[in-house]
Amino acid sequence: MSKYLPEISPELETAFMVFRAECTERAAMTYVTPVFGIRAAFRAWIRDNDLPIGKPSDLQVNWLLDDANVPLETLPSRQGPRMLHACGIRLTAGVTK
């Protein structure tokens, strides 16, 4: 497996599409959400729905966001280090059960 192309199973890709439909909404492109928040919400959603696909890696989630045509941007944070953000996507209240 290439270190740049993560192993994405069809089950993981399908789970991400359902998560995106249920737990996110489109927003203005100026609205950004930290990718670590999306990743944590996706992992919690997998756990809450008892899906047997395991915990996706950081690289897999980044690839799934990119594959879904969600622009990713590295921006400075208030705490100092630059962080990866997803543009035009907002987590909704549907994340928690």
PDB file of C-alpha atoms in Angstrom:
ATOM      1  CA  MET A   1       0.000   0.000   0.000  1.00  0.00           C
ATOM      2  CA  SER A   2       1.259   3.447  -0.872  1.00  0.00           C
ATOM      3  CA  LYS A   3       1.812   5.864   1.988  1.00  0.00           C
ATOM      4  CA  TYR A   4      -0.081   8.499  -0.031  1.00  0.00           C
ATOM      5  CA  LEU A   5      -3.088   6.380  -1.045  1.00  0.00           C
ATOM      6  CA  PRO A   6      -4.769   4.912   2.030  1.00  0.00           C
ATOM      7  CA  GLU A   7      -6.659   1.640   1.983  1.00  0.00           C
ATOM      8  CA  ILE A   8     -10.320   2.679   1.780  1.00  0.00           C
ATOM      9  CA  SER A   9     -12.841  -0.137   1.963  1.00  0.00           C
ATOM     10  CA  PRO A  10     -16.226   0.253   0.243  1.00  0.00           C
ATOM     11  CA  GLU A  11     -17.844  -0.082   3.686  1.00  0.00           C
ATOM     12  CA  LEU A  12     -15.813   2.838   5.063  1.00  0.00           C
ATOM     13  CA  GLU A  13     -16.600   4.985   2.041  1.00  0.00           C
ATOM     14  CA  THR A  14     -20.321   4.183   2.317  1.00  0.00           C
ATOM     15  CA  ALA A  15     -20.288   4.900   6.061  1.00  0.00           C
ATOM     16  CA  PHE A  16     -18.673   8.286   5.416  1.00  0.00           C
ATOM     17  CA  MET A  17     -21.281   9.175   2.787  1.00  0.00           C
ATOM     18  CA  VAL A  18     -24.097   8.327   5.246  1.00  0.00           C
ATOM     19  CA  PHE A  19     -22.350  10.250   8.050  1.00  0.00           C
ATOM     20  CA  ARG A  20     -21.944  13.248   5.783  1.00  0.00           C
ATOM     21  CA  ALA A  21     -25.617  13.178   4.787  1.00  0.00           C
ATOM     22  CA  GLU A  22     -26.860  12.760   8.377  1.00  0.00           C
ATOM     23  CA  CYS A  23     -24.420  14.853  10.388  1.00  0.00           C
ATOM     24  CA  THR A  24     -23.133  17.682   8.218  1.00  0.00           C
ATOM     25  CA  GLU A  25     -24.528  20.472   6.127  1.00  0.00           C
ATOM     26  CA  ARG A  26     -23.132  22.678   3.439  1.00  0.00           C
ATOM     27  CA  ALA A  27     -22.089  26.155   4.511  1.00  0.00           C
ATOM     28  CA  ALA A  28     -20.523  29.185   2.903  1.00  0.00           C
ATOM     29  CA  MET A  29     -17.002  28.523   1.676  1.00  0.00           C
ATOM     30  CA  THR A  30     -15.735  31.049   4.218  1.00  0.00           C
ATOM     31  CA  TYR A  31     -17.016  28.795   7.031  1.00  0.00           C
ATOM     32  CA  VAL A  32     -14.320  26.353   8.157  1.00  0.00           C
ATOM     33  CA  THR A  33     -14.455  23.357  10.485  1.00  0.00           C
ATOM     34  CA  PRO A  34     -11.290  21.830  11.971  1.00  0.00           C
ATOM     35  CA  VAL A  35     -10.711  18.418  10.413  1.00  0.00           C
ATOM     36  CA  PHE A  36      -9.934  16.916  13.821  1.00  0.00           C
ATOM     37  CA  GLY A  37     -13.527  17.746  14.844  1.00  0.00           C
ATOM     38  CA  ILE A  38     -14.980  16.052  11.777  1.00  0.00           C
ATOM     39  CA  ARG A  39     -12.708  13.041  12.328  1.00  0.00           C
ATOM     40  CA  ALA A  40     -13.736  12.731  15.992  1.00  0.00           C
ATOM     41  CA  ALA A  41     -17.433  13.074  15.128  1.00  0.00           C
ATOM     42  CA  PHE A  42     -17.105  10.427  12.380  1.00  0.00           C
ATOM     43  CA  ARG A  43     -15.345   7.994  14.722  1.00  0.00           C
ATOM     44  CA  ALA A  44     -18.029   8.569  17.397  1.00  0.00           C
ATOM     45  CA  TRP A  45     -20.766   8.075  14.787  1.00  0.00           C
ATOM     46  CA  ILE A  46     -19.195   4.740  13.744  1.00  0.00           C
ATOM     47  CA  ARG A  47     -19.030   3.642  17.388  1.00  0.00           C
ATOM     48  CA  ASP A  48     -22.599   4.802  18.170  1.00  0.00           C
ATOM     49  CA  ASN A  49     -23.973   2.928  15.164  1.00  0.00           C
ATOM     50  CA  ASP A  50     -22.028  -0.267  16.007  1.00  0.00           C
ATOM     51  CA  LEU A  51     -20.420  -0.470  12.577  1.00  0.00           C
ATOM     52  CA  PRO A  52     -17.756  -3.203  12.304  1.00  0.00           C
ATOM     53  CA  ILE A  53     -15.353  -1.169  10.150  1.00  0.00           C
ATOM     54  CA  GLY A  54     -12.844  -0.086  12.787  1.00  0.00           C
ATOM     55  CA  LYS A  55     -11.467   3.342  13.534  1.00  0.00           C
ATOM     56  CA  PRO A  56     -10.449   5.279  10.404  1.00  0.00           C
ATOM     57  CA  SER A  57      -6.987   6.830  10.385  1.00  0.00           C
ATOM     58  CA  ASP A  58      -6.290  10.531   9.970  1.00  0.00           C
ATOM     59  CA  LEU A  59      -5.106   9.933   6.408  1.00  0.00           C
ATOM     60  CA  GLN A  60      -8.254   7.972   5.527  1.00  0.00           C
ATOM     61  CA  VAL A  61     -10.564  10.749   6.794  1.00  0.00           C
ATOM     62  CA  ASN A  62      -8.552  13.410   4.959  1.00  0.00           C
ATOM     63  CA  TRP A  63      -8.765  11.337   1.776  1.00  0.00           C
ATOM     64  CA  LEU A  64     -12.538  10.809   2.212  1.00  0.00           C
ATOM     65  CA  LEU A  65     -13.067  14.563   2.654  1.00  0.00           C
ATOM     66  CA  ASP A  66     -10.959  15.280  -0.412  1.00  0.00           C
ATOM     67  CA  ASP A  67     -12.790  12.601  -2.398  1.00  0.00           C
ATOM     68  CA  ALA A  68     -16.113  14.234  -1.397  1.00  0.00           C
ATOM     69  CA  ASN A  69     -14.838  17.501  -2.936  1.00  0.00           C
ATOM     70  CA  VAL A  70     -14.581  19.249   0.424  1.00  0.00           C
ATOM     71  CA  PRO A  71     -11.730  21.772   0.098  1.00  0.00           C
ATOM     72  CA  LEU A  72      -9.050  21.399   2.773  1.00  0.00           C
ATOM     73  CA  GLU A  73      -7.009  24.384   3.915  1.00  0.00           C
ATOM     74  CA  THR A  74      -4.174  24.688   6.421  1.00  0.00           C
ATOM     75  CA  LEU A  75      -4.823  27.741   8.584  1.00  0.00           C
ATOM     76  CA  PRO A  76      -3.155  29.189  11.667  1.00  0.00           C
ATOM     77  CA  SER A  77      -4.943  28.523  14.942  1.00  0.00           C
ATOM     78  CA  ARG A  78      -5.220  30.708  18.020  1.00  0.00           C
ATOM     79  CA  GLN A  79      -3.059  28.244  19.919  1.00  0.00           C
ATOM     80  CA  GLY A  80      -0.127  28.570  17.531  1.00  0.00           C
ATOM     81  CA  PRO A  81       0.343  25.566  15.229  1.00  0.00           C
ATOM     82  CA  ARG A  82      -1.274  25.478  11.824  1.00  0.00           C
ATOM     83  CA  MET A  83      -4.222  23.101  11.582  1.00  0.00           C
ATOM     84  CA  LEU A  84      -6.076  21.465   8.708  1.00  0.00           C
ATOM     85  CA  HIS A  85      -9.598  22.821   8.169  1.00  0.00           C
ATOM     86  CA  ALA A  86     -12.441  21.742   5.885  1.00  0.00           C
ATOM     87  CA  CYS A  87     -14.099  24.605   4.017  1.00  0.00           C
ATOM     88  CA  GLY A  88     -17.835  24.884   3.409  1.00  0.00           C
ATOM     89  CA  ILE A  89     -18.961  22.099   5.738  1.00  0.00           C
ATOM     90  CA  ARG A  90     -20.580  22.378   9.157  1.00  0.00           C
ATOM     91  CA  LEU A  91     -21.239  19.655  11.738  1.00  0.00           C
ATOM     92  CA  THR A  92     -24.897  19.532  12.761  1.00  0.00           C
ATOM     93  CA  ALA A  93     -26.597  18.507  15.977  1.00  0.00           C
ATOM     94  CA  GLY A  94     -27.236  15.070  14.427  1.00  0.00           C
ATOM     95  CA  VAL A  95     -23.759  13.965  15.491  1.00  0.00           C
ATOM     96  CA  THR A  96     -24.791  12.982  19.003  1.00  0.00           C
ATOM     97  CA  LYS A  97     -27.553  10.531  19.783  1.00  0.00           C
TER      98      LYS A  97
END
